[in-house]
PDB file of C-alpha atoms in Angstrom:
ATOM      1  CA  MET A 553      68.586  -6.539  59.856  1.00  0.00           C
ATOM      2  CA  ALA A 554      69.367  -3.579  57.122  1.00  0.00           C
ATOM      3  CA  GLU A 555      68.038  -0.275  58.044  1.00  0.00           C
ATOM      4  CA  GLY A 556      68.185   2.558  55.700  1.00  0.00           C
ATOM      5  CA  ARG A 557      69.940   5.577  57.175  1.00  0.00           C
ATOM      6  CA  GLU A 558      69.653   8.040  54.234  1.00  0.00           C
ATOM      7  CA  VAL A 559      67.221   8.382  51.393  1.00  0.00           C
ATOM      8  CA  GLN A 560      67.809   6.136  48.404  1.00  0.00           C
ATOM      9  CA  TRP A 561      66.688   6.637  44.924  1.00  0.00           C
ATOM     10  CA  VAL A 562      66.143   3.353  43.123  1.00  0.00           C
ATOM     11  CA  GLU A 563      65.761   3.037  39.484  1.00  0.00           C
ATOM     12  CA  ILE A 564      63.291  -0.103  38.508  1.00  0.00           C
ATOM     13  CA  ALA A 565      65.039  -2.445  36.269  1.00  0.00           C
ATOM     14  CA  PRO A 566      62.829  -4.415  33.578  1.00  0.00           C
ATOM     15  CA  GLU A 567      62.784  -7.571  35.599  1.00  0.00           C
ATOM     16  CA  GLN A 568      61.387  -5.662  38.382  1.00  0.00           C
ATOM     17  CA  ALA A 569      58.488  -4.203  36.504  1.00  0.00           C
ATOM     18  CA  GLY A 570      54.778  -5.083  37.290  1.00  0.00           C
ATOM     19  CA  GLN A 571      55.365  -5.704  40.838  1.00  0.00           C
ATOM     20  CA  ARG A 572      53.422  -3.828  43.443  1.00  0.00           C
ATOM     21  CA  ILE A 573      55.272  -0.910  45.382  1.00  0.00           C
ATOM     22  CA  ASP A 574      54.459  -2.557  48.773  1.00  0.00           C
ATOM     23  CA  ASN A 575      56.043  -5.807  47.764  1.00  0.00           C
ATOM     24  CA  PHE A 576      59.146  -4.152  46.251  1.00  0.00           C
ATOM     25  CA  LEU A 577      59.568  -2.249  49.583  1.00  0.00           C
ATOM     26  CA  MET A 578      59.118  -5.552  51.589  1.00  0.00           C
ATOM     27  CA  THR A 579      62.110  -6.888  49.821  1.00  0.00           C
ATOM     28  CA  ARG A 580      64.077  -3.624  49.873  1.00  0.00           C
ATOM     29  CA  LEU A 581      63.534  -2.741  53.306  1.00  0.00           C
ATOM     30  CA  LYS A 582      64.232  -6.039  54.953  1.00  0.00           C
ATOM     31  CA  GLY A 583      62.746  -6.528  58.501  1.00  0.00           C
ATOM     32  CA  ALA A 584      60.048  -3.967  58.008  1.00  0.00           C
ATOM     33  CA  PRO A 585      56.491  -5.179  58.908  1.00  0.00           C
ATOM     34  CA  ARG A 586      53.917  -4.517  56.090  1.00  0.00           C
ATOM     35  CA  ALA A 587      51.966  -2.243  58.419  1.00  0.00           C
ATOM     36  CA  LEU A 588      55.071   0.236  58.651  1.00  0.00           C
ATOM     37  CA  ILE A 589      55.457  -0.070  54.678  1.00  0.00           C
ATOM     38  CA  TYR A 590      51.694   0.918  54.330  1.00  0.00           C
ATOM     39  CA  ARG A 591      52.154   3.823  56.693  1.00  0.00           C
ATOM     40  CA  ILE A 592      55.230   5.303  54.912  1.00  0.00           C
ATOM     41  CA  VAL A 593      53.622   4.900  51.529  1.00  0.00           C
ATOM     42  CA  ARG A 594      50.272   6.677  52.811  1.00  0.00           C
ATOM     43  CA  LYS A 595      52.373   9.611  54.378  1.00  0.00           C
ATOM     44  CA  GLY A 596      54.054  10.312  50.897  1.00  0.00           C
ATOM     45  CA  GLU A 597      57.558   9.335  52.323  1.00  0.00           C
ATOM     46  CA  VAL A 598      57.821   6.946  49.412  1.00  0.00           C
ATOM     47  CA  ARG A 599      57.717   8.625  45.938  1.00  0.00           C
ATOM     48  CA  VAL A 600      57.741   7.280  42.408  1.00  0.00           C
ATOM     49  CA  ASN A 601      59.028   9.813  39.815  1.00  0.00           C
ATOM     50  CA  LYS A 602      58.687  12.506  42.622  1.00  0.00           C
ATOM     51  CA  LYS A 603      54.903  11.868  43.035  1.00  0.00           C
ATOM     52  CA  ARG A 604      52.855  10.279  45.822  1.00  0.00           C
ATOM     53  CA  VAL A 605      51.549   6.741  44.849  1.00  0.00           C
ATOM     54  CA  LYS A 606      49.255   4.175  46.629  1.00  0.00           C
ATOM     55  CA  VAL A 607      50.405   0.852  48.104  1.00  0.00           C
ATOM     56  CA  ASP A 608      48.771  -1.085  45.095  1.00  0.00           C
ATOM     57  CA  TYR A 609      50.726   0.999  42.415  1.00  0.00           C
ATOM     58  CA  ARG A 610      52.467  -1.393  39.960  1.00  0.00           C
ATOM     59  CA  LEU A 611      56.180  -0.373  39.163  1.00  0.00           C
ATOM     60  CA  GLN A 612      57.252   0.431  35.565  1.00  0.00           C
ATOM     61  CA  ALA A 613      60.548  -0.185  34.021  1.00  0.00           C
ATOM     62  CA  GLY A 614      62.741   3.052  34.473  1.00  0.00           C
ATOM     63  CA  ASP A 615      60.592   4.398  37.502  1.00  0.00           C
ATOM     64  CA  LEU A 616      62.644   6.327  39.993  1.00  0.00           C
ATOM     65  CA  VAL A 617      61.689   5.313  43.544  1.00  0.00           C
ATOM     66  CA  ARG A 618      62.440   7.249  46.661  1.00  0.00           C
ATOM     67  CA  VAL A 619      63.060   4.961  49.481  1.00  0.00           C
ATOM     68  CA  PRO A 620      63.132   6.802  52.801  1.00  0.00           C
ATOM     69  CA  PRO A 621      65.450   6.138  55.768  1.00  0.00           C
ATOM     70  CA  LEU A 622      63.891   3.732  58.363  1.00  0.00           C
ATOM     71  CA  ARG A 623      64.784   3.272  61.721  1.00  0.00           C
ATOM     72  CA  LEU A 624      62.794   0.316  63.302  1.00  0.00           C
ATOM     73  CA  ALA A 625      61.799   0.057  67.046  1.00  0.00           C
ATOM     74  CA  PRO A 626      62.769  -3.358  68.378  1.00  0.00           C
ATOM     75  CA  ARG A 627      58.859  -4.306  68.658  1.00  0.00           C
ATOM     76  CA  GLU A 628      58.294  -3.434  64.996  1.00  0.00           C
ATOM     77  CA  ALA A 629      61.184  -5.096  63.456  1.00  0.00           C
ATOM     78  CA  VAL A 630      60.733  -8.557  61.660  1.00  0.00           C
ATOM     79  CA  LYS A 631      63.232 -10.791  63.245  1.00  0.00           C
ATOM     80  CA  GLU A 632      66.492 -11.692  61.596  1.00  0.00           C
ATOM     81  CA  VAL A 633      66.775 -15.269  60.089  1.00  0.00           C
ATOM     82  CA  SER A 634      68.677 -17.595  62.614  1.00  0.00           C
ATOM     83  CA  ASP A 635      71.385 -19.741  61.185  1.00  0.00           C
ATOM     84  CA  ASN A 636      69.215 -22.739  61.836  1.00  0.00           C
ATOM     85  CA  LEU A 637      66.262 -21.344  59.810  1.00  0.00           C
ATOM     86  CA  ARG A 638      68.764 -20.297  57.134  1.00  0.00           C
ATOM     87  CA  ASP A 639      70.145 -23.824  56.779  1.00  0.00           C
ATOM     88  CA  LEU A 640      66.742 -25.457  56.961  1.00  0.00           C
ATOM     89  CA  LEU A 641      65.466 -23.083  54.135  1.00  0.00           C
ATOM     90  CA  ILE A 642      68.349 -23.658  51.959  1.00  0.00           C
ATOM     91  CA  GLY A 643      68.116 -27.372  52.565  1.00  0.00           C
ATOM     92  CA  SER A 644      64.481 -27.365  51.631  1.00  0.00           C
ATOM     93  CA  VAL A 645      64.841 -26.287  47.930  1.00  0.00           C
ATOM     94  CA  ILE A 646      63.814 -29.472  46.024  1.00  0.00           C
ATOM     95  CA  MET A 647      63.753 -27.981  42.492  1.00  0.00           C
ATOM     96  CA  GLU A 648      64.500 -24.511  40.872  1.00  0.00           C
ATOM     97  CA  GLY A 649      64.052 -23.174  37.501  1.00  0.00           C
ATOM     98  CA  PRO A 650      64.965 -19.928  36.079  1.00  0.00           C
ATOM     99  CA  ASP A 651      61.878 -18.107  37.442  1.00  0.00           C
ATOM    100  CA  TRP A 652      60.328 -20.527  39.952  1.00  0.00           C
ATOM    101  CA  MET A 653      61.216 -22.626  42.890  1.00  0.00           C
ATOM    102  CA  VAL A 654      59.967 -25.593  44.760  1.00  0.00           C
ATOM    103  CA  LEU A 655      60.395 -26.081  48.585  1.00  0.00           C
ATOM    104  CA  ASN A 656      59.661 -28.804  50.885  1.00  0.00           C
ATOM    105  CA  LYS A 657      57.928 -26.778  53.473  1.00  0.00           C
ATOM    106  CA  PRO A 658      58.985 -27.746  57.077  1.00  0.00           C
ATOM    107  CA  SER A 659      55.820 -28.315  59.364  1.00  0.00           C
ATOM    108  CA  GLY A 660      55.304 -25.599  61.909  1.00  0.00           C
ATOM    109  CA  LEU A 661      56.539 -22.604  59.888  1.00  0.00           C
ATOM    110  CA  ALA A 662      53.930 -20.095  58.659  1.00  0.00           C
ATOM    111  CA  VAL A 663      54.333 -18.984  55.177  1.00  0.00           C
ATOM    112  CA  HIS A 664      53.667 -15.372  56.097  1.00  0.00           C
ATOM    113  CA  GLY A 665      54.586 -13.390  59.201  1.00  0.00           C
ATOM    114  CA  GLY A 666      51.844 -11.598  60.961  1.00  0.00           C
ATOM    115  CA  SER A 667      49.291 -12.585  63.820  1.00  0.00           C
ATOM    116  CA  GLY A 668      51.893 -13.029  66.409  1.00  0.00           C
ATOM    117  CA  VAL A 669      54.284 -14.803  63.818  1.00  0.00           C
ATOM    118  CA  LYS A 670      57.363 -12.481  63.671  1.00  0.00           C
ATOM    119  CA  ILE A 671      58.865 -14.067  60.619  1.00  0.00           C
ATOM    120  CA  GLY A 672      57.179 -16.285  58.023  1.00  0.00           C
ATOM    121  CA  LEU A 673      58.838 -18.452  55.334  1.00  0.00           C
ATOM    122  CA  ILE A 674      58.406 -15.886  52.391  1.00  0.00           C
ATOM    123  CA  GLU A 675      60.028 -13.158  54.651  1.00  0.00           C
ATOM    124  CA  ALA A 676      62.837 -15.434  55.738  1.00  0.00           C
ATOM    125  CA  LEU A 677      63.468 -16.599  52.221  1.00  0.00           C
ATOM    126  CA  ARG A 678      63.864 -13.127  50.873  1.00  0.00           C
ATOM    127  CA  GLN A 679      66.749 -12.579  53.523  1.00  0.00           C
ATOM    128  CA  VAL A 680      68.427 -15.792  52.618  1.00  0.00           C
ATOM    129  CA  ARG A 681      68.096 -15.515  48.869  1.00  0.00           C
ATOM    130  CA  ASP A 682      69.083 -11.873  48.638  1.00  0.00           C
ATOM    131  CA  ASP A 683      70.448 -12.665  45.183  1.00  0.00           C
ATOM    132  CA  LEU A 684      66.793 -12.533  43.995  1.00  0.00           C
ATOM    133  CA  THR A 685      65.123  -9.148  43.273  1.00  0.00           C
ATOM    134  CA  PHE A 686      61.560 -10.759  43.247  1.00  0.00           C
ATOM    135  CA  LEU A 687      60.197 -13.596  45.245  1.00  0.00           C
ATOM    136  CA  GLU A 688      56.591 -14.299  45.855  1.00  0.00           C
ATOM    137  CA  LEU A 689      54.350 -17.136  46.928  1.00  0.00           C
ATOM    138  CA  VAL A 690      52.260 -18.853  44.209  1.00  0.00           C
ATOM    139  CA  HIS A 691      49.941 -20.602  46.789  1.00  0.00           C
ATOM    140  CA  ARG A 692      49.963 -21.364  50.446  1.00  0.00           C
ATOM    141  CA  LEU A 693      50.069 -24.347  52.703  1.00  0.00           C
ATOM    142  CA  ASP A 694      48.934 -24.275  56.504  1.00  0.00           C
ATOM    143  CA  ARG A 695      51.347 -23.630  59.107  1.00  0.00           C
ATOM    144  CA  ASP A 696      51.335 -27.273  60.254  1.00  0.00           C
ATOM    145  CA  THR A 697      51.335 -28.686  56.723  1.00  0.00           C
ATOM    146  CA  SER A 698      54.597 -29.785  55.143  1.00  0.00           C
ATOM    147  CA  GLY A 699      55.512 -30.537  51.591  1.00  0.00           C
ATOM    148  CA  CYS A 700      55.673 -29.030  47.991  1.00  0.00           C
ATOM    149  CA  LEU A 701      55.472 -25.157  47.949  1.00  0.00           C
ATOM    150  CA  LEU A 702      55.769 -23.191  44.788  1.00  0.00           C
ATOM    151  CA  LEU A 703      57.261 -19.805  44.633  1.00  0.00           C
ATOM    152  CA  ALA A 704      57.780 -17.355  41.589  1.00  0.00           C
ATOM    153  CA  LYS A 705      61.050 -15.620  41.130  1.00  0.00           C
ATOM    154  CA  SER A 706      59.615 -12.926  38.571  1.00  0.00           C
ATOM    155  CA  ARG A 707      56.379 -10.960  38.070  1.00  0.00           C
ATOM    156  CA  ASP A 708      55.763 -12.722  34.767  1.00  0.00           C
ATOM    157  CA  ALA A 709      55.958 -16.195  36.341  1.00  0.00           C
ATOM    158  CA  LEU A 710      53.779 -15.256  39.191  1.00  0.00           C
ATOM    159  CA  VAL A 711      51.084 -14.106  36.831  1.00  0.00           C
ATOM    160  CA  THR A 712      51.472 -17.107  34.582  1.00  0.00           C
ATOM    161  CA  LEU A 713      51.309 -19.616  37.463  1.00  0.00           C
ATOM    162  CA  ASN A 714      48.453 -17.807  39.068  1.00  0.00           C
ATOM    163  CA  GLU A 715      46.392 -18.089  35.915  1.00  0.00           C
ATOM    164  CA  SER A 716      47.366 -21.887  35.877  1.00  0.00           C
ATOM    165  CA  LEU A 717      45.841 -22.046  39.380  1.00  0.00           C
ATOM    166  CA  LYS A 718      42.626 -20.436  38.356  1.00  0.00           C
ATOM    167  CA  LYS A 719      42.278 -22.849  35.426  1.00  0.00           C
ATOM    168  CA  HIS A 720      42.918 -25.795  37.513  1.00  0.00           C
ATOM    169  CA  ALA A 721      45.857 -26.517  35.431  1.00  0.00           C
ATOM    170  CA  MET A 722      47.904 -27.204  38.412  1.00  0.00           C
ATOM    171  CA  ASP A 723      47.845 -30.825  39.979  1.00  0.00           C
ATOM    172  CA  LYS A 724      48.321 -31.046  43.881  1.00  0.00           C
ATOM    173  CA  ARG A 725      48.499 -34.263  45.675  1.00  0.00           C
ATOM    174  CA  TYR A 726      48.579 -34.577  49.637  1.00  0.00           C
ATOM    175  CA  LEU A 727      49.120 -37.450  51.745  1.00  0.00           C
ATOM    176  CA  ALA A 728      46.755 -37.477  55.003  1.00  0.00           C
ATOM    177  CA  LEU A 729      46.488 -39.857  57.916  1.00  0.00           C
ATOM    178  CA  VAL A 730      42.827 -40.009  59.005  1.00  0.00           C
ATOM    179  CA  SER A 731      40.947 -41.930  61.727  1.00  0.00           C
ATOM    180  CA  GLY A 732      38.894 -45.031  61.181  1.00  0.00           C
ATOM    181  CA  ARG A 733      38.559 -46.966  58.008  1.00  0.00           C
ATOM    182  CA  TRP A 734      37.965 -44.767  54.804  1.00  0.00           C
ATOM    183  CA  PRO A 735      35.490 -46.615  52.581  1.00  0.00           C
ATOM    184  CA  ALA A 736      37.273 -47.199  49.148  1.00  0.00           C
ATOM    185  CA  ARG A 737      33.939 -45.990  47.498  1.00  0.00           C
ATOM    186  CA  LYS A 738      34.084 -42.723  49.046  1.00  0.00           C
ATOM    187  CA  THR A 739      36.044 -40.652  46.479  1.00  0.00           C
ATOM    188  CA  TYR A 740      34.550 -37.282  46.440  1.00  0.00           C
ATOM    189  CA  VAL A 741      33.560 -34.522  49.200  1.00  0.00           C
ATOM    190  CA  GLY A 742      31.968 -31.641  47.929  1.00  0.00           C
ATOM    191  CA  ALA A 743      30.606 -29.660  50.920  1.00  0.00           C
ATOM    192  CA  ARG A 744      30.521 -26.038  50.722  1.00  0.00           C
ATOM    193  CA  LEU A 745      32.841 -24.265  53.116  1.00  0.00           C
ATOM    194  CA  ASP A 746      32.650 -20.859  55.025  1.00  0.00           C
ATOM    195  CA  ARG A 747      35.215 -19.250  57.177  1.00  0.00           C
ATOM    196  CA  PHE A 748      34.643 -17.784  60.554  1.00  0.00           C
ATOM    197  CA  ASP A 749      36.249 -16.268  63.484  1.00  0.00           C
ATOM    198  CA  ALA A 750      36.431 -18.827  66.343  1.00  0.00           C
ATOM    199  CA  GLY A 751      36.446 -15.854  68.894  1.00  0.00           C
ATOM    200  CA  ASN A 752      40.131 -15.615  69.843  1.00  0.00           C
ATOM    201  CA  GLY A 753      41.221 -14.229  66.547  1.00  0.00           C
ATOM    202  CA  GLU A 754      41.720 -17.663  65.256  1.00  0.00           C
ATOM    203  CA  ARG A 755      40.185 -18.386  61.828  1.00  0.00           C
ATOM    204  CA  ARG A 756      38.203 -21.716  61.319  1.00  0.00           C
ATOM    205  CA  VAL A 757      36.299 -23.189  58.509  1.00  0.00           C
ATOM    206  CA  ARG A 758      32.985 -24.940  58.846  1.00  0.00           C
ATOM    207  CA  VAL A 759      30.641 -26.808  56.373  1.00  0.00           C
ATOM    208  CA  ASP A 760      27.840 -24.366  55.374  1.00  0.00           C
ATOM    209  CA  PRO A 761      25.330 -24.501  52.757  1.00  0.00           C
ATOM    210  CA  ASN A 762      25.887 -20.781  51.909  1.00  0.00           C
ATOM    211  CA  GLY A 763      29.665 -21.275  51.947  1.00  0.00           C
ATOM    212  CA  LYS A 764      31.911 -21.435  48.913  1.00  0.00           C
ATOM    213  CA  VAL A 765      31.949 -24.157  46.410  1.00  0.00           C
ATOM    214  CA  SER A 766      34.752 -26.665  47.563  1.00  0.00           C
ATOM    215  CA  ARG A 767      35.634 -29.988  45.921  1.00  0.00           C
ATOM    216  CA  THR A 768      38.137 -32.588  47.208  1.00  0.00           C
ATOM    217  CA  LEU A 769      38.888 -36.050  45.427  1.00  0.00           C
ATOM    218  CA  PHE A 770      40.082 -38.760  47.994  1.00  0.00           C
ATOM    219  CA  SER A 771      41.690 -42.050  47.316  1.00  0.00           C
ATOM    220  CA  VAL A 772      42.747 -44.869  49.678  1.00  0.00           C
ATOM    221  CA  VAL A 773      46.428 -45.483  49.790  1.00  0.00           C
ATOM    222  CA  GLU A 774      46.953 -47.960  52.796  1.00  0.00           C
ATOM    223  CA  THR A 775      44.431 -49.246  55.364  1.00  0.00           C
ATOM    224  CA  PHE A 776      45.210 -49.857  59.061  1.00  0.00           C
ATOM    225  CA  GLU A 777      43.300 -51.236  61.893  1.00  0.00           C
ATOM    226  CA  LYS A 778      41.830 -47.952  63.030  1.00  0.00           C
ATOM    227  CA  ALA A 779      43.203 -45.432  60.595  1.00  0.00           C
ATOM    228  CA  THR A 780      43.686 -44.893  56.816  1.00  0.00           C
ATOM    229  CA  LEU A 781      46.391 -43.139  54.686  1.00  0.00           C
ATOM    230  CA  VAL A 782      44.608 -41.530  51.819  1.00  0.00           C
ATOM    231  CA  GLU A 783      45.708 -39.209  49.067  1.00  0.00           C
ATOM    232  CA  ALA A 784      43.806 -35.886  48.706  1.00  0.00           C
ATOM    233  CA  GLU A 785      43.584 -33.898  45.575  1.00  0.00           C
ATOM    234  CA  PRO A 786      41.967 -30.549  46.313  1.00  0.00           C
ATOM    235  CA  VAL A 787      40.116 -29.366  43.202  1.00  0.00           C
ATOM    236  CA  THR A 788      39.337 -25.984  44.622  1.00  0.00           C
ATOM    237  CA  GLY A 789      41.859 -24.308  47.172  1.00  0.00           C
ATOM    238  CA  ARG A 790      39.970 -23.297  50.300  1.00  0.00           C
ATOM    239  CA  THR A 791      41.623 -22.707  53.570  1.00  0.00           C
ATOM    240  CA  HIS A 792      41.642 -26.012  55.524  1.00  0.00           C
ATOM    241  CA  GLN A 793      39.718 -27.620  53.027  1.00  0.00           C
ATOM    242  CA  ILE A 794      41.228 -31.057  53.069  1.00  0.00           C
ATOM    243  CA  ARG A 795      40.958 -31.139  56.865  1.00  0.00           C
ATOM    244  CA  VAL A 796      37.514 -30.005  57.113  1.00  0.00           C
ATOM    245  CA  HIS A 797      36.253 -32.203  54.179  1.00  0.00           C
ATOM    246  CA  ALA A 798      37.909 -35.407  55.807  1.00  0.00           C
ATOM    247  CA  ALA A 799      36.354 -34.418  59.272  1.00  0.00           C
ATOM    248  CA  HIS A 800      32.872 -33.707  57.479  1.00  0.00           C
ATOM    249  CA  ALA A 801      33.257 -37.340  55.927  1.00  0.00           C
ATOM    250  CA  GLY A 802      33.647 -38.684  59.504  1.00  0.00           C
ATOM    251  CA  HIS A 803      37.483 -39.274  59.147  1.00  0.00           C
ATOM    252  CA  ALA A 804      39.298 -36.388  60.892  1.00  0.00           C
ATOM    253  CA  LEU A 805      43.115 -35.976  60.343  1.00  0.00           C
ATOM    254  CA  LEU A 806      45.456 -37.381  62.809  1.00  0.00           C
ATOM    255  CA  GLY A 807      47.275 -34.519  64.755  1.00  0.00           C
ATOM    256  CA  ASP A 808      44.601 -31.904  63.734  1.00  0.00           C
ATOM    257  CA  ASP A 809      44.023 -29.708  66.849  1.00  0.00           C
ATOM    258  CA  LYS A 810      41.383 -27.698  65.216  1.00  0.00           C
ATOM    259  CA  TYR A 811      38.925 -30.217  63.664  1.00  0.00           C
ATOM    260  CA  SER A 812      39.629 -33.293  65.807  1.00  0.00           C
ATOM    261  CA  THR A 813      37.010 -35.919  67.016  1.00  0.00           C
ATOM    262  CA  ARG A 814      37.128 -38.055  70.223  1.00  0.00           C
ATOM    263  CA  GLU A 815      37.992 -41.030  67.709  1.00  0.00           C
ATOM    264  CA  SER A 816      40.922 -39.090  65.899  1.00  0.00           C
ATOM    265  CA  ALA A 817      42.315 -37.549  69.247  1.00  0.00           C
ATOM    266  CA  HIS A 818      42.511 -41.128  70.568  1.00  0.00           C
ATOM    267  CA  MET A 819      44.267 -42.431  67.543  1.00  0.00           C
ATOM    268  CA  THR A 820      46.672 -39.431  67.434  1.00  0.00           C
ATOM    269  CA  GLN A 821      47.607 -40.389  71.030  1.00  0.00           C
ATOM    270  CA  GLN A 822      47.845 -43.974  70.345  1.00  0.00           C
ATOM    271  CA  LEU A 823      49.922 -43.668  67.295  1.00  0.00           C
ATOM    272  CA  LYS A 824      52.226 -40.758  69.008  1.00  0.00           C
ATOM    273  CA  VAL A 825      51.328 -38.228  66.246  1.00  0.00           C
ATOM    274  CA  ASP A 826      52.985 -34.989  67.277  1.00  0.00           C
ATOM    275  CA  ARG A 827      52.093 -32.775  64.193  1.00  0.00           C
ATOM    276  CA  LEU A 828      49.263 -32.459  61.653  1.00  0.00           C
ATOM    277  CA  PHE A 829      49.521 -35.548  59.341  1.00  0.00           C
ATOM    278  CA  LEU A 830      49.015 -33.758  56.157  1.00  0.00           C
ATOM    279  CA  HIS A 831      51.854 -33.614  53.486  1.00  0.00           C
ATOM    280  CA  ALA A 832      51.793 -32.028  50.029  1.00  0.00           C
ATOM    281  CA  ARG A 833      53.686 -34.889  48.247  1.00  0.00           C
ATOM    282  CA  ALA A 834      53.359 -34.078  44.634  1.00  0.00           C
ATOM    283  CA  LEU A 835      52.913 -30.981  42.525  1.00  0.00           C
ATOM    284  CA  THR A 836      52.632 -30.711  38.639  1.00  0.00           C
ATOM    285  CA  PHE A 837      52.468 -27.344  36.901  1.00  0.00           C
ATOM    286  CA  PRO A 838      52.948 -25.851  33.314  1.00  0.00           C
ATOM    287  CA  GLU A 839      56.477 -24.265  33.481  1.00  0.00           C
ATOM    288  CA  PRO A 840      56.331 -20.495  32.653  1.00  0.00           C
ATOM    289  CA  GLY A 841      57.667 -19.675  29.426  1.00  0.00           C
ATOM    290  CA  ASN A 842      57.190 -23.093  27.559  1.00  0.00           C
ATOM    291  CA  GLY A 843      54.218 -24.696  29.243  1.00  0.00           C
ATOM    292  CA  ARG A 844      55.880 -27.949  29.621  1.00  0.00           C
ATOM    293  CA  PRO A 845      54.658 -30.004  32.580  1.00  0.00           C
ATOM    294  CA  VAL A 846      56.998 -30.062  35.753  1.00  0.00           C
ATOM    295  CA  THR A 847      56.229 -32.504  38.534  1.00  0.00           C
ATOM    296  CA  VAL A 848      57.882 -32.270  41.843  1.00  0.00           C
ATOM    297  CA  LYS A 849      57.660 -34.543  44.575  1.00  0.00           C
ATOM    298  CA  ALA A 850      58.528 -34.138  48.308  1.00  0.00           C
ATOM    299  CA  PRO A 851      59.486 -37.100  50.400  1.00  0.00           C
ATOM    300  CA  LEU A 852      57.382 -37.894  53.589  1.00  0.00           C
ATOM    301  CA  PRO A 853      59.183 -36.388  56.576  1.00  0.00           C
ATOM    302  CA  GLU A 854      60.782 -38.950  58.948  1.00  0.00           C
ATOM    303  CA  ALA A 855      58.339 -38.182  61.971  1.00  0.00           C
ATOM    304  CA  LEU A 856      55.273 -39.200  59.614  1.00  0.00           C
ATOM    305  CA  GLU A 857      57.196 -42.250  58.152  1.00  0.00           C
ATOM    306  CA  ALA A 858      57.653 -43.327  61.915  1.00  0.00           C
ATOM    307  CA  VAL A 859      54.023 -42.992  62.398  1.00  0.00           C
ATOM    308  CA  LEU A 860      53.165 -45.211  59.579  1.00  0.00           C
ATOM    309  CA  GLN A 861      55.450 -47.932  60.828  1.00  0.00           C
ATOM    310  CA  ARG A 862      53.739 -47.757  64.200  1.00  0.00           C
ATOM    311  CA  ALA A 863      50.393 -48.044  62.441  1.00  0.00           C
ATOM    312  CA  ARG A 864      51.585 -51.119  60.539  1.00  0.00           C
ATOM    313  CA  ARG A 865      52.621 -52.784  63.876  1.00  0.00           C
TER     314      ARG A 865
END
């Protein structure tokens, strides 16, 4: 982990312009948790053109940033990327453009650090890809979901891709194995969703008539005796949307420890599913700069393929 031992003065290059000061410092001060970044900005230890700024200040080309020396207590430090994680992330890149990148995110890896997670995918990737001056998530995947995850390598690309998300110009397709036989006619779930605290600091989502508008399209891919492989296309992007909509339709995802039913728990055990069976298998987005559609596909992990083989038997 790099620690600054003396004050640094950094001039902002044109390609770094537009990003928030806190995100810039997260990249610059590798290993520093966001809470510490906020603290040094609030205290005025970070200066831009010799003036105090707020954490949401957006940098301009030519800005001169004072980066203070930082010594992290062991309990504060974000952990260093292990060799195994480094190799895993390098091997997970499916496709890369001049200002974007798509990873096949492994299941079990949170996209962000925090809430007891020492290091998330984005913090780890910034350490691994220290050739990049900018790297941000365009969207998120649940910790236990695998598959296509899009990242931006420039501020302009992030803004453009976020705009595509808002305008529903991005197509995301997921594979999910659900309990029971999903009826072929059931192609749409539009139940409103609301987030709540489950009491132990864990966030959950429930169907609530006063919740946010949420829409998911489902189609049957393969039917088994007591389970169905479905393709899910989230029209909106709510937390745990596919999982809660499937459970609401009476067909909870296998391997889901948050929204399982007695039936799905039984099938999870019978088919030896040891992780959430939800995989972002395809992503189509307009490429920043030229708008041409880019489609990226992530192969189904071996563990999930093995589950399907067992279901077919």
